Amino acid sequence: MAHPSQLGFQDAASPVMEELLHFHDHALMIVFLISTLVLYIIVAMVSTKLTNKYILDSQEIEVIWTILPAFILILIALPSLRILYLMDEINDPHLTIKAMGHQWYWSYEYTDYEDLGFDSYMLPTQDLAPGQFRLLEADHRMVIPVESPIRVLVSAEDVLHSWAVPSLGVKMDAVPGRLNQTAFIASRPGVFYGQCSEICGANHSFMPIVVEAVPLQYFEKWSSLMLEDT
Amino acid sequence: MAEDIQAKLEKYRTAPFDARFPNQNQTRNCWSNYLDYHRCQKALDAKGVDTAPCDWYKRVYKSLCPISWIQKWDDQREEGTFPGKI
């Protein structure tokens, strides 16, 4: 989850998010290098006593500062496209979960075998136990088996919402009447938080998403218990 | 044929990748399987044949379609206001 004075991304919990994180490091390093160079040149230009009024052109430097930026852009584009195509690969999901956005809560449906459906409301601040996170905890988490490809179909029952979990590298708009597909693999067990990412009314900031990745046996136990309860 | 479908149904985990719907928008995938199940039921019922092969479409639409959509369409079919051609 996010923490105070955080600068970078949250720790990646899926292979795709890891790739995005490393790509961001790569692109940002290039940005820092260029910015440092430009800043240095500006300071040097501003603080020098030397002046020369007679240079009119120079083919050599023009070639260099055309070819080098083109080369740098290719250096950014290649990893970027690699990740784009990686995210677009056909995957073979083990489980399909529907995440339906409502004003102002999410509901999750696991209907591959039985009809399991439940709502997930934010825990009000006064009901939090010590150690729980304000505005992020929910009463029922979306539990998934770890290391399994999961397909999530996102939609909405009333207005636009958006289902986002940053540590999994997932964000998908919830549009009424439309079924948007996204997929991910949770590479480690844990609890991953997200928040609704499309303005949807008064309590838009108060309908969080909590995904809990557990080993398969615990997932099976959890789903039997949930079926008994509902 | 029927044994293949039975075997496929027994090994069913979730709706497999469908090349007719390769992209983000899976609305048509859900709609299509819902229609196919009910058309299959109607056609095999009319012939008086076992409707077990239709169960594949049922599993797929149950996996993909939101419960509220299925309920709405089932109600519409009962009322006779269902917009699809079955």
PDB file of C-alpha atoms in Angstrom:
ATOM      1  CA  MET A   1       0.000   0.000   0.000  1.00  0.00           C
ATOM      2  CA  ALA A   2       1.006   3.647  -0.252  1.00  0.00           C
ATOM      3  CA  HIS A   3       2.856   5.177   2.679  1.00  0.00           C
ATOM      4  CA  PRO A   4       3.506   8.772   3.776  1.00  0.00           C
ATOM      5  CA  SER A   5       6.165  10.774   1.852  1.00  0.00           C
ATOM      6  CA  GLN A   6       6.399   7.961  -0.671  1.00  0.00           C
ATOM      7  CA  LEU A   7       8.331   8.958  -3.808  1.00  0.00           C
ATOM      8  CA  GLY A   8       8.247   5.903  -6.073  1.00  0.00           C
ATOM      9  CA  PHE A   9       5.748   3.210  -6.940  1.00  0.00           C
ATOM     10  CA  GLN A  10       4.434   0.704  -4.421  1.00  0.00           C
ATOM     11  CA  ASP A  11       6.302  -2.625  -4.323  1.00  0.00           C
ATOM     12  CA  ALA A  12       5.267  -4.698  -7.312  1.00  0.00           C
ATOM     13  CA  ALA A  13       3.017  -7.689  -6.620  1.00  0.00           C
ATOM     14  CA  SER A  14       2.716  -8.912 -10.206  1.00  0.00           C
ATOM     15  CA  PRO A  15       5.247  -9.595 -12.984  1.00  0.00           C
ATOM     16  CA  VAL A  16       3.796  -6.866 -15.209  1.00  0.00           C
ATOM     17  CA  MET A  17       4.088  -4.262 -12.456  1.00  0.00           C
ATOM     18  CA  GLU A  18       7.727  -5.280 -11.944  1.00  0.00           C
ATOM     19  CA  GLU A  19       8.397  -4.627 -15.629  1.00  0.00           C
ATOM     20  CA  LEU A  20       6.638  -1.259 -15.468  1.00  0.00           C
ATOM     21  CA  LEU A  21       8.635  -0.297 -12.390  1.00  0.00           C
ATOM     22  CA  HIS A  22      11.986  -1.154 -14.021  1.00  0.00           C
ATOM     23  CA  PHE A  23      11.004   0.628 -17.224  1.00  0.00           C
ATOM     24  CA  HIS A  24      10.099   3.715 -15.225  1.00  0.00           C
ATOM     25  CA  ASP A  25      13.504   3.596 -13.535  1.00  0.00           C
ATOM     26  CA  HIS A  26      15.167   3.393 -16.953  1.00  0.00           C
ATOM     27  CA  ALA A  27      13.156   6.250 -18.518  1.00  0.00           C
ATOM     28  CA  LEU A  28      13.488   8.468 -15.452  1.00  0.00           C
ATOM     29  CA  MET A  29      17.271   7.962 -15.387  1.00  0.00           C
ATOM     30  CA  ILE A  30      17.440   9.195 -18.992  1.00  0.00           C
ATOM     31  CA  VAL A  31      15.269  12.180 -18.055  1.00  0.00           C
ATOM     32  CA  PHE A  32      17.528  13.018 -15.083  1.00  0.00           C
ATOM     33  CA  LEU A  33      20.690  12.750 -17.209  1.00  0.00           C
ATOM     34  CA  ILE A  34      19.343  15.049 -19.907  1.00  0.00           C
ATOM     35  CA  SER A  35      17.979  17.534 -17.388  1.00  0.00           C
ATOM     36  CA  THR A  36      21.301  17.629 -15.533  1.00  0.00           C
ATOM     37  CA  LEU A  37      23.155  18.221 -18.796  1.00  0.00           C
ATOM     38  CA  VAL A  38      20.811  21.038 -19.819  1.00  0.00           C
ATOM     39  CA  LEU A  39      20.962  22.650 -16.389  1.00  0.00           C
ATOM     40  CA  TYR A  40      24.751  22.481 -16.459  1.00  0.00           C
ATOM     41  CA  ILE A  41      24.836  24.103 -19.891  1.00  0.00           C
ATOM     42  CA  ILE A  42      22.466  26.873 -18.799  1.00  0.00           C
ATOM     43  CA  VAL A  43      24.566  27.666 -15.714  1.00  0.00           C
ATOM     44  CA  ALA A  44      27.748  27.573 -17.783  1.00  0.00           C
ATOM     45  CA  MET A  45      26.285  29.904 -20.414  1.00  0.00           C
ATOM     46  CA  VAL A  46      25.005  32.354 -17.835  1.00  0.00           C
ATOM     47  CA  SER A  47      28.182  32.515 -15.759  1.00  0.00           C
ATOM     48  CA  THR A  48      30.899  32.759 -18.411  1.00  0.00           C
ATOM     49  CA  LYS A  49      32.838  35.953 -19.252  1.00  0.00           C
ATOM     50  CA  LEU A  50      33.728  34.616 -22.730  1.00  0.00           C
ATOM     51  CA  THR A  51      31.861  35.888 -25.781  1.00  0.00           C
ATOM     52  CA  ASN A  52      32.273  35.022 -29.434  1.00  0.00           C
ATOM     53  CA  LYS A  53      30.347  36.894 -32.075  1.00  0.00           C
ATOM     54  CA  TYR A  54      31.632  35.052 -35.165  1.00  0.00           C
ATOM     55  CA  ILE A  55      30.424  31.425 -35.113  1.00  0.00           C
ATOM     56  CA  LEU A  56      27.732  31.084 -37.765  1.00  0.00           C
ATOM     57  CA  ASP A  57      27.222  27.331 -38.126  1.00  0.00           C
ATOM     58  CA  SER A  58      28.747  23.946 -37.372  1.00  0.00           C
ATOM     59  CA  GLN A  59      27.736  20.820 -39.244  1.00  0.00           C
ATOM     60  CA  GLU A  60      29.426  18.450 -36.819  1.00  0.00           C
ATOM     61  CA  ILE A  61      27.543  19.453 -33.686  1.00  0.00           C
ATOM     62  CA  GLU A  62      24.274  19.650 -35.598  1.00  0.00           C
ATOM     63  CA  VAL A  63      24.721  16.021 -36.663  1.00  0.00           C
ATOM     64  CA  ILE A  64      25.536  14.968 -33.115  1.00  0.00           C
ATOM     65  CA  TRP A  65      22.593  16.666 -31.451  1.00  0.00           C
ATOM     66  CA  THR A  66      20.220  15.201 -34.025  1.00  0.00           C
ATOM     67  CA  ILE A  67      21.472  11.614 -34.061  1.00  0.00           C
ATOM     68  CA  LEU A  68      21.996  11.324 -30.306  1.00  0.00           C
ATOM     69  CA  PRO A  69      18.416  12.294 -29.313  1.00  0.00           C
ATOM     70  CA  ALA A  70      17.045   9.931 -31.975  1.00  0.00           C
ATOM     71  CA  PHE A  71      19.164   7.168 -30.495  1.00  0.00           C
ATOM     72  CA  ILE A  72      17.975   8.003 -26.970  1.00  0.00           C
ATOM     73  CA  LEU A  73      14.356   7.852 -28.126  1.00  0.00           C
ATOM     74  CA  ILE A  74      14.921   4.409 -29.597  1.00  0.00           C
ATOM     75  CA  LEU A  75      16.489   3.368 -26.287  1.00  0.00           C
ATOM     76  CA  ILE A  76      13.223   4.384 -24.579  1.00  0.00           C
ATOM     77  CA  ALA A  77      10.845   3.050 -27.236  1.00  0.00           C
ATOM     78  CA  LEU A  78      12.215  -0.492 -27.404  1.00  0.00           C
ATOM     79  CA  PRO A  79      11.607  -1.497 -23.761  1.00  0.00           C
ATOM     80  CA  SER A  80       8.322   0.414 -23.822  1.00  0.00           C
ATOM     81  CA  LEU A  81       6.979  -1.546 -26.796  1.00  0.00           C
ATOM     82  CA  ARG A  82       8.267  -4.789 -25.303  1.00  0.00           C
ATOM     83  CA  ILE A  83       6.139  -4.208 -22.216  1.00  0.00           C
ATOM     84  CA  LEU A  84       3.160  -3.078 -24.286  1.00  0.00           C
ATOM     85  CA  TYR A  85       3.161  -6.335 -26.203  1.00  0.00           C
ATOM     86  CA  LEU A  86       3.832  -8.322 -23.045  1.00  0.00           C
ATOM     87  CA  MET A  87       0.699  -6.854 -21.466  1.00  0.00           C
ATOM     88  CA  ASP A  88      -1.268  -7.735 -24.595  1.00  0.00           C
ATOM     89  CA  GLU A  89      -0.337 -11.408 -24.638  1.00  0.00           C
ATOM     90  CA  ILE A  90      -3.102 -13.963 -24.739  1.00  0.00           C
ATOM     91  CA  ASN A  91      -3.357 -15.486 -21.313  1.00  0.00           C
ATOM     92  CA  ASP A  92      -5.206 -18.566 -20.143  1.00  0.00           C
ATOM     93  CA  PRO A  93      -6.937 -17.593 -16.893  1.00  0.00           C
ATOM     94  CA  HIS A  94      -7.636 -20.100 -14.119  1.00  0.00           C
ATOM     95  CA  LEU A  95     -10.362 -17.989 -12.550  1.00  0.00           C
ATOM     96  CA  THR A  96     -12.777 -15.260 -13.636  1.00  0.00           C
ATOM     97  CA  ILE A  97     -14.004 -12.664 -11.158  1.00  0.00           C
ATOM     98  CA  LYS A  98     -16.473  -9.891 -11.923  1.00  0.00           C
ATOM     99  CA  ALA A  99     -15.953  -6.573 -10.139  1.00  0.00           C
ATOM    100  CA  MET A 100     -19.086  -4.452 -10.294  1.00  0.00           C
ATOM    101  CA  GLY A 101     -18.942  -0.803  -9.261  1.00  0.00           C
ATOM    102  CA  HIS A 102     -21.860   0.724  -7.397  1.00  0.00           C
ATOM    103  CA  GLN A 103     -22.420   4.006  -5.632  1.00  0.00           C
ATOM    104  CA  TRP A 104     -20.481   3.583  -3.341  1.00  0.00           C
ATOM    105  CA  TYR A 105     -19.081   0.078  -2.987  1.00  0.00           C
ATOM    106  CA  TRP A 106     -17.720  -2.775  -5.092  1.00  0.00           C
ATOM    107  CA  SER A 107     -19.336  -6.174  -5.442  1.00  0.00           C
ATOM    108  CA  TYR A 108     -17.434  -9.280  -6.495  1.00  0.00           C
ATOM    109  CA  GLU A 109     -18.891 -12.289  -8.284  1.00  0.00           C
ATOM    110  CA  TYR A 110     -17.178 -15.674  -8.514  1.00  0.00           C
ATOM    111  CA  THR A 111     -19.450 -17.676 -10.808  1.00  0.00           C
ATOM    112  CA  ASP A 112     -17.183 -20.249 -12.497  1.00  0.00           C
ATOM    113  CA  TYR A 113     -18.576 -23.065 -10.348  1.00  0.00           C
ATOM    114  CA  GLU A 114     -21.222 -21.797  -7.920  1.00  0.00           C
ATOM    115  CA  ASP A 115     -22.889 -18.402  -7.723  1.00  0.00           C
ATOM    116  CA  LEU A 116     -20.790 -16.607  -5.143  1.00  0.00           C
ATOM    117  CA  GLY A 117     -21.373 -12.862  -4.862  1.00  0.00           C
ATOM    118  CA  PHE A 118     -20.759 -10.375  -2.072  1.00  0.00           C
ATOM    119  CA  ASP A 119     -20.450  -6.658  -1.475  1.00  0.00           C
ATOM    120  CA  SER A 120     -17.313  -4.893  -0.300  1.00  0.00           C
ATOM    121  CA  TYR A 121     -17.864  -1.698   1.672  1.00  0.00           C
ATOM    122  CA  MET A 122     -15.186   0.528   3.138  1.00  0.00           C
ATOM    123  CA  LEU A 123     -14.699   0.087   6.888  1.00  0.00           C
ATOM    124  CA  PRO A 124     -15.749   3.360   8.564  1.00  0.00           C
ATOM    125  CA  THR A 125     -12.896   5.051  10.405  1.00  0.00           C
ATOM    126  CA  GLN A 126     -14.508   4.653  13.823  1.00  0.00           C
ATOM    127  CA  ASP A 127     -14.780   0.863  13.284  1.00  0.00           C
ATOM    128  CA  LEU A 128     -11.115   0.289  12.488  1.00  0.00           C
ATOM    129  CA  ALA A 129      -9.040  -2.008  14.699  1.00  0.00           C
ATOM    130  CA  PRO A 130      -5.548  -0.781  15.698  1.00  0.00           C
ATOM    131  CA  GLY A 131      -3.121  -1.257  12.824  1.00  0.00           C
ATOM    132  CA  GLN A 132      -5.761  -1.127  10.094  1.00  0.00           C
ATOM    133  CA  PHE A 133      -5.545   1.477   7.348  1.00  0.00           C
ATOM    134  CA  ARG A 134      -7.886   4.466   7.240  1.00  0.00           C
ATOM    135  CA  LEU A 135     -10.019   4.764   4.051  1.00  0.00           C
ATOM    136  CA  LEU A 136      -8.413   1.635   2.600  1.00  0.00           C
ATOM    137  CA  GLU A 137      -9.848  -1.333   4.505  1.00  0.00           C
ATOM    138  CA  ALA A 138     -13.007  -3.086   3.387  1.00  0.00           C
ATOM    139  CA  ASP A 139     -15.345  -5.486   5.156  1.00  0.00           C
ATOM    140  CA  HIS A 140     -14.971  -8.234   2.518  1.00  0.00           C
ATOM    141  CA  ARG A 141     -11.793  -8.617   0.526  1.00  0.00           C
ATOM    142  CA  MET A 142     -11.495  -9.994  -2.985  1.00  0.00           C
ATOM    143  CA  VAL A 143      -9.569 -13.186  -2.220  1.00  0.00           C
ATOM    144  CA  ILE A 144      -7.566 -14.793  -5.019  1.00  0.00           C
ATOM    145  CA  PRO A 145      -5.179 -17.763  -5.278  1.00  0.00           C
ATOM    146  CA  VAL A 146      -1.535 -16.680  -5.490  1.00  0.00           C
ATOM    147  CA  GLU A 147       0.481 -17.346  -8.688  1.00  0.00           C
ATOM    148  CA  SER A 148      -2.647 -18.078 -10.770  1.00  0.00           C
ATOM    149  CA  PRO A 149      -3.640 -16.067 -13.833  1.00  0.00           C
ATOM    150  CA  ILE A 150      -6.837 -14.244 -12.910  1.00  0.00           C
ATOM    151  CA  ARG A 151      -9.256 -12.614 -15.330  1.00  0.00           C
ATOM    152  CA  VAL A 152     -11.217  -9.679 -13.878  1.00  0.00           C
ATOM    153  CA  LEU A 153     -14.249  -8.390 -15.751  1.00  0.00           C
ATOM    154  CA  VAL A 154     -15.030  -4.878 -14.598  1.00  0.00           C
ATOM    155  CA  SER A 155     -18.392  -3.198 -15.011  1.00  0.00           C
ATOM    156  CA  ALA A 156     -20.699  -0.824 -13.183  1.00  0.00           C
ATOM    157  CA  GLU A 157     -24.337  -0.816 -12.138  1.00  0.00           C
ATOM    158  CA  ASP A 158     -24.963   2.912 -12.095  1.00  0.00           C
ATOM    159  CA  VAL A 159     -22.280   5.494 -13.014  1.00  0.00           C
ATOM    160  CA  LEU A 160     -18.664   5.311 -14.162  1.00  0.00           C
ATOM    161  CA  HIS A 161     -16.178   3.885 -11.681  1.00  0.00           C
ATOM    162  CA  SER A 162     -12.679   2.509 -12.108  1.00  0.00           C
ATOM    163  CA  TRP A 163     -11.125  -0.571 -10.516  1.00  0.00           C
ATOM    164  CA  ALA A 164      -7.483   0.040  -9.705  1.00  0.00           C
ATOM    165  CA  VAL A 165      -4.836  -1.814  -7.669  1.00  0.00           C
ATOM    166  CA  PRO A 166      -1.450  -0.063  -8.164  1.00  0.00           C
ATOM    167  CA  SER A 167       0.778  -2.811  -6.746  1.00  0.00           C
ATOM    168  CA  LEU A 168      -0.700  -5.283  -9.247  1.00  0.00           C
ATOM    169  CA  GLY A 169      -0.328  -2.769 -12.099  1.00  0.00           C
ATOM    170  CA  VAL A 170      -4.041  -2.868 -12.843  1.00  0.00           C
ATOM    171  CA  LYS A 171      -6.572  -0.148 -13.604  1.00  0.00           C
ATOM    172  CA  MET A 172      -9.738  -0.689 -15.608  1.00  0.00           C
ATOM    173  CA  ASP A 173     -12.721   1.620 -16.079  1.00  0.00           C
ATOM    174  CA  ALA A 174     -16.095   0.360 -14.934  1.00  0.00           C
ATOM    175  CA  VAL A 175     -18.670   1.386 -17.538  1.00  0.00           C
ATOM    176  CA  PRO A 176     -22.369   0.550 -17.156  1.00  0.00           C
ATOM    177  CA  GLY A 177     -23.465  -1.889 -19.864  1.00  0.00           C
ATOM    178  CA  ARG A 178     -19.903  -2.802 -20.811  1.00  0.00           C
ATOM    179  CA  LEU A 179     -17.678  -5.643 -19.657  1.00  0.00           C
ATOM    180  CA  ASN A 180     -14.010  -4.626 -19.542  1.00  0.00           C
ATOM    181  CA  GLN A 181     -11.444  -7.365 -19.225  1.00  0.00           C
ATOM    182  CA  THR A 182      -8.124  -7.193 -17.443  1.00  0.00           C
ATOM    183  CA  ALA A 183      -5.828  -9.939 -16.187  1.00  0.00           C
ATOM    184  CA  PHE A 184      -2.981 -10.312 -13.749  1.00  0.00           C
ATOM    185  CA  ILE A 185      -0.982 -12.790 -11.699  1.00  0.00           C
ATOM    186  CA  ALA A 186      -0.274 -12.130  -8.003  1.00  0.00           C
ATOM    187  CA  SER A 187       3.340 -13.256  -7.704  1.00  0.00           C
ATOM    188  CA  ARG A 188       3.369 -13.240  -3.895  1.00  0.00           C
ATOM    189  CA  PRO A 189       0.799 -13.697  -1.110  1.00  0.00           C
ATOM    190  CA  GLY A 190      -0.330 -10.496   0.567  1.00  0.00           C
ATOM    191  CA  VAL A 191      -2.966  -7.815   0.834  1.00  0.00           C
ATOM    192  CA  PHE A 192      -3.061  -5.198  -1.916  1.00  0.00           C
ATOM    193  CA  TYR A 193      -5.030  -1.965  -1.753  1.00  0.00           C
ATOM    194  CA  GLY A 194      -6.510   0.314  -4.370  1.00  0.00           C
ATOM    195  CA  GLN A 195      -9.109   3.055  -4.640  1.00  0.00           C
ATOM    196  CA  CYS A 196     -11.890   3.912  -7.048  1.00  0.00           C
ATOM    197  CA  SER A 197     -10.289   5.855  -9.883  1.00  0.00           C
ATOM    198  CA  GLU A 198     -13.181   7.560 -11.649  1.00  0.00           C
ATOM    199  CA  ILE A 199     -15.264  10.293 -10.049  1.00  0.00           C
ATOM    200  CA  CYS A 200     -18.592   8.787  -9.144  1.00  0.00           C
ATOM    201  CA  GLY A 201     -20.306  11.067  -6.648  1.00  0.00           C
ATOM    202  CA  ALA A 202     -20.146  12.008  -3.004  1.00  0.00           C
ATOM    203  CA  ASN A 203     -18.320   8.918  -1.710  1.00  0.00           C
ATOM    204  CA  HIS A 204     -15.972   8.354  -4.628  1.00  0.00           C
ATOM    205  CA  SER A 205     -12.992   8.511  -2.239  1.00  0.00           C
ATOM    206  CA  PHE A 206     -14.605   5.995   0.108  1.00  0.00           C
ATOM    207  CA  MET A 207     -15.012   2.848  -1.944  1.00  0.00           C
ATOM    208  CA  PRO A 208     -11.618   1.113  -1.758  1.00  0.00           C
ATOM    209  CA  ILE A 209     -10.545  -2.161  -3.342  1.00  0.00           C
ATOM    210  CA  VAL A 210      -8.756  -4.803  -1.261  1.00  0.00           C
ATOM    211  CA  VAL A 211      -7.273  -7.871  -2.943  1.00  0.00           C
ATOM    212  CA  GLU A 212      -5.945 -10.687  -0.762  1.00  0.00           C
ATOM    213  CA  ALA A 213      -3.708 -13.291  -2.415  1.00  0.00           C
ATOM    214  CA  VAL A 214      -3.500 -16.608  -0.562  1.00  0.00           C
ATOM    215  CA  PRO A 215      -2.330 -20.163  -1.373  1.00  0.00           C
ATOM    216  CA  LEU A 216      -4.850 -22.215  -3.321  1.00  0.00           C
ATOM    217  CA  GLN A 217      -6.019 -24.399  -0.398  1.00  0.00           C
ATOM    218  CA  TYR A 218      -6.890 -21.299   1.646  1.00  0.00           C
ATOM    219  CA  PHE A 219      -8.702 -19.826  -1.343  1.00  0.00           C
ATOM    220  CA  GLU A 220     -10.797 -22.991  -1.679  1.00  0.00           C
ATOM    221  CA  LYS A 221     -11.548 -22.949   2.052  1.00  0.00           C
ATOM    222  CA  TRP A 222     -12.487 -19.282   1.915  1.00  0.00           C
ATOM    223  CA  SER A 223     -14.828 -19.730  -1.047  1.00  0.00           C
ATOM    224  CA  SER A 224     -16.654 -22.658   0.624  1.00  0.00           C
ATOM    225  CA  LEU A 225     -17.080 -20.575   3.788  1.00  0.00           C
ATOM    226  CA  MET A 226     -18.352 -17.596   1.784  1.00  0.00           C
ATOM    227  CA  LEU A 227     -20.849 -19.800  -0.059  1.00  0.00           C
ATOM    228  CA  GLU A 228     -22.170 -21.137   3.242  1.00  0.00           C
ATOM    229  CA  ASP A 229     -22.603 -17.626   4.617  1.00  0.00           C
ATOM    230  CA  THR A 230     -24.561 -16.223   1.652  1.00  0.00           C
TER     231      THR A 230
ATOM    232  CA  MET B   1     -19.011 -35.482 -29.838  1.00  0.00           C
ATOM    233  CA  ALA B   2     -21.118 -35.636 -26.709  1.00  0.00           C
ATOM    234  CA  GLU B   3     -18.296 -37.369 -24.826  1.00  0.00           C
ATOM    235  CA  ASP B   4     -15.918 -34.540 -25.842  1.00  0.00           C
ATOM    236  CA  ILE B   5     -18.288 -31.962 -24.449  1.00  0.00           C
ATOM    237  CA  GLN B   6     -18.650 -33.975 -21.239  1.00  0.00           C
ATOM    238  CA  ALA B   7     -14.863 -34.189 -20.903  1.00  0.00           C
ATOM    239  CA  LYS B   8     -14.518 -30.459 -21.572  1.00  0.00           C
ATOM    240  CA  LEU B   9     -17.185 -29.682 -19.000  1.00  0.00           C
ATOM    241  CA  GLU B  10     -15.558 -31.860 -16.371  1.00  0.00           C
ATOM    242  CA  LYS B  11     -12.214 -30.108 -16.840  1.00  0.00           C
ATOM    243  CA  TYR B  12     -13.850 -26.676 -16.931  1.00  0.00           C
ATOM    244  CA  ARG B  13     -12.012 -24.026 -14.919  1.00  0.00           C
ATOM    245  CA  THR B  14     -13.210 -20.800 -16.437  1.00  0.00           C
ATOM    246  CA  ALA B  15     -14.218 -19.380 -19.817  1.00  0.00           C
ATOM    247  CA  PRO B  16     -11.236 -19.990 -22.119  1.00  0.00           C
ATOM    248  CA  PHE B  17      -9.752 -17.425 -24.479  1.00  0.00           C
ATOM    249  CA  ASP B  18     -12.157 -16.875 -27.393  1.00  0.00           C
ATOM    250  CA  ALA B  19     -10.421 -15.648 -30.541  1.00  0.00           C
ATOM    251  CA  ARG B  20     -13.660 -13.997 -31.699  1.00  0.00           C
ATOM    252  CA  PHE B  21     -13.315 -11.587 -28.787  1.00  0.00           C
ATOM    253  CA  PRO B  22      -9.603 -10.991 -28.361  1.00  0.00           C
ATOM    254  CA  ASN B  23      -9.742  -7.475 -26.918  1.00  0.00           C
ATOM    255  CA  GLN B  24     -10.671  -5.561 -23.811  1.00  0.00           C
ATOM    256  CA  ASN B  25     -14.397  -5.337 -24.481  1.00  0.00           C
ATOM    257  CA  GLN B  26     -15.936  -8.687 -23.550  1.00  0.00           C
ATOM    258  CA  THR B  27     -19.578  -7.511 -23.571  1.00  0.00           C
ATOM    259  CA  ARG B  28     -20.312  -9.319 -26.825  1.00  0.00           C
ATOM    260  CA  ASN B  29     -18.643 -12.503 -25.552  1.00  0.00           C
ATOM    261  CA  CYS B  30     -21.112 -12.678 -22.626  1.00  0.00           C
ATOM    262  CA  TRP B  31     -24.099 -11.751 -24.822  1.00  0.00           C
ATOM    263  CA  SER B  32     -23.151 -14.212 -27.537  1.00  0.00           C
ATOM    264  CA  ASN B  33     -22.830 -17.180 -25.184  1.00  0.00           C
ATOM    265  CA  TYR B  34     -26.095 -16.318 -23.440  1.00  0.00           C
ATOM    266  CA  LEU B  35     -27.875 -16.271 -26.797  1.00  0.00           C
ATOM    267  CA  ASP B  36     -26.113 -19.431 -27.982  1.00  0.00           C
ATOM    268  CA  TYR B  37     -27.178 -21.366 -24.878  1.00  0.00           C
ATOM    269  CA  HIS B  38     -30.835 -20.459 -25.241  1.00  0.00           C
ATOM    270  CA  ARG B  39     -30.844 -20.998 -28.988  1.00  0.00           C
ATOM    271  CA  CYS B  40     -29.161 -24.389 -28.483  1.00  0.00           C
ATOM    272  CA  GLN B  41     -31.754 -25.330 -25.836  1.00  0.00           C
ATOM    273  CA  LYS B  42     -34.613 -24.290 -28.112  1.00  0.00           C
ATOM    274  CA  ALA B  43     -33.192 -26.102 -31.144  1.00  0.00           C
ATOM    275  CA  LEU B  44     -32.337 -29.368 -29.364  1.00  0.00           C
ATOM    276  CA  ASP B  45     -35.631 -29.332 -27.463  1.00  0.00           C
ATOM    277  CA  ALA B  46     -37.510 -28.949 -30.740  1.00  0.00           C
ATOM    278  CA  LYS B  47     -35.657 -31.988 -32.102  1.00  0.00           C
ATOM    279  CA  GLY B  48     -36.289 -33.924 -28.893  1.00  0.00           C
ATOM    280  CA  VAL B  49     -32.569 -34.538 -28.391  1.00  0.00           C
ATOM    281  CA  ASP B  50     -30.538 -34.414 -25.137  1.00  0.00           C
ATOM    282  CA  THR B  51     -29.594 -30.791 -24.452  1.00  0.00           C
ATOM    283  CA  ALA B  52     -26.357 -31.613 -22.590  1.00  0.00           C
ATOM    284  CA  PRO B  53     -24.086 -30.097 -25.295  1.00  0.00           C
ATOM    285  CA  CYS B  54     -25.680 -26.729 -24.570  1.00  0.00           C
ATOM    286  CA  ASP B  55     -24.197 -26.780 -21.071  1.00  0.00           C
ATOM    287  CA  TRP B  56     -20.860 -25.502 -22.391  1.00  0.00           C
ATOM    288  CA  TYR B  57     -22.459 -22.209 -23.386  1.00  0.00           C
ATOM    289  CA  LYS B  58     -24.176 -22.044 -20.014  1.00  0.00           C
ATOM    290  CA  ARG B  59     -20.908 -22.471 -18.098  1.00  0.00           C
ATOM    291  CA  VAL B  60     -19.253 -19.801 -20.223  1.00  0.00           C
ATOM    292  CA  TYR B  61     -22.017 -17.214 -19.881  1.00  0.00           C
ATOM    293  CA  LYS B  62     -22.257 -17.903 -16.169  1.00  0.00           C
ATOM    294  CA  SER B  63     -18.539 -17.213 -15.856  1.00  0.00           C
ATOM    295  CA  LEU B  64     -18.577 -14.045 -17.908  1.00  0.00           C
ATOM    296  CA  CYS B  65     -21.930 -12.330 -17.426  1.00  0.00           C
ATOM    297  CA  PRO B  66     -22.723 -10.288 -14.304  1.00  0.00           C
ATOM    298  CA  ILE B  67     -25.463 -11.917 -12.233  1.00  0.00           C
ATOM    299  CA  SER B  68     -27.670  -8.813 -12.537  1.00  0.00           C
ATOM    300  CA  TRP B  69     -27.491  -8.943 -16.350  1.00  0.00           C
ATOM    301  CA  ILE B  70     -28.462 -12.648 -16.371  1.00  0.00           C
ATOM    302  CA  GLN B  71     -31.391 -11.968 -14.032  1.00  0.00           C
ATOM    303  CA  LYS B  72     -32.566  -9.066 -16.143  1.00  0.00           C
ATOM    304  CA  TRP B  73     -32.394 -11.079 -19.351  1.00  0.00           C
ATOM    305  CA  ASP B  74     -34.138 -14.082 -17.769  1.00  0.00           C
ATOM    306  CA  ASP B  75     -36.966 -11.789 -16.613  1.00  0.00           C
ATOM    307  CA  GLN B  76     -37.169 -10.220 -20.064  1.00  0.00           C
ATOM    308  CA  ARG B  77     -37.383 -13.630 -21.720  1.00  0.00           C
ATOM    309  CA  GLU B  78     -40.236 -14.572 -19.424  1.00  0.00           C
ATOM    310  CA  GLU B  79     -42.067 -11.329 -20.159  1.00  0.00           C
ATOM    311  CA  GLY B  80     -41.394 -11.638 -23.866  1.00  0.00           C
ATOM    312  CA  THR B  81     -39.428  -8.361 -24.016  1.00  0.00           C
ATOM    313  CA  PHE B  82     -35.984  -9.905 -24.534  1.00  0.00           C
ATOM    314  CA  PRO B  83     -34.170  -7.928 -27.279  1.00  0.00           C
ATOM    315  CA  GLY B  84     -32.180 -10.831 -28.692  1.00  0.00           C
ATOM    316  CA  LYS B  85     -33.324 -13.350 -31.261  1.00  0.00           C
ATOM    317  CA  ILE B  86     -33.629 -16.811 -29.744  1.00  0.00           C
TER     318      ILE B  86
END
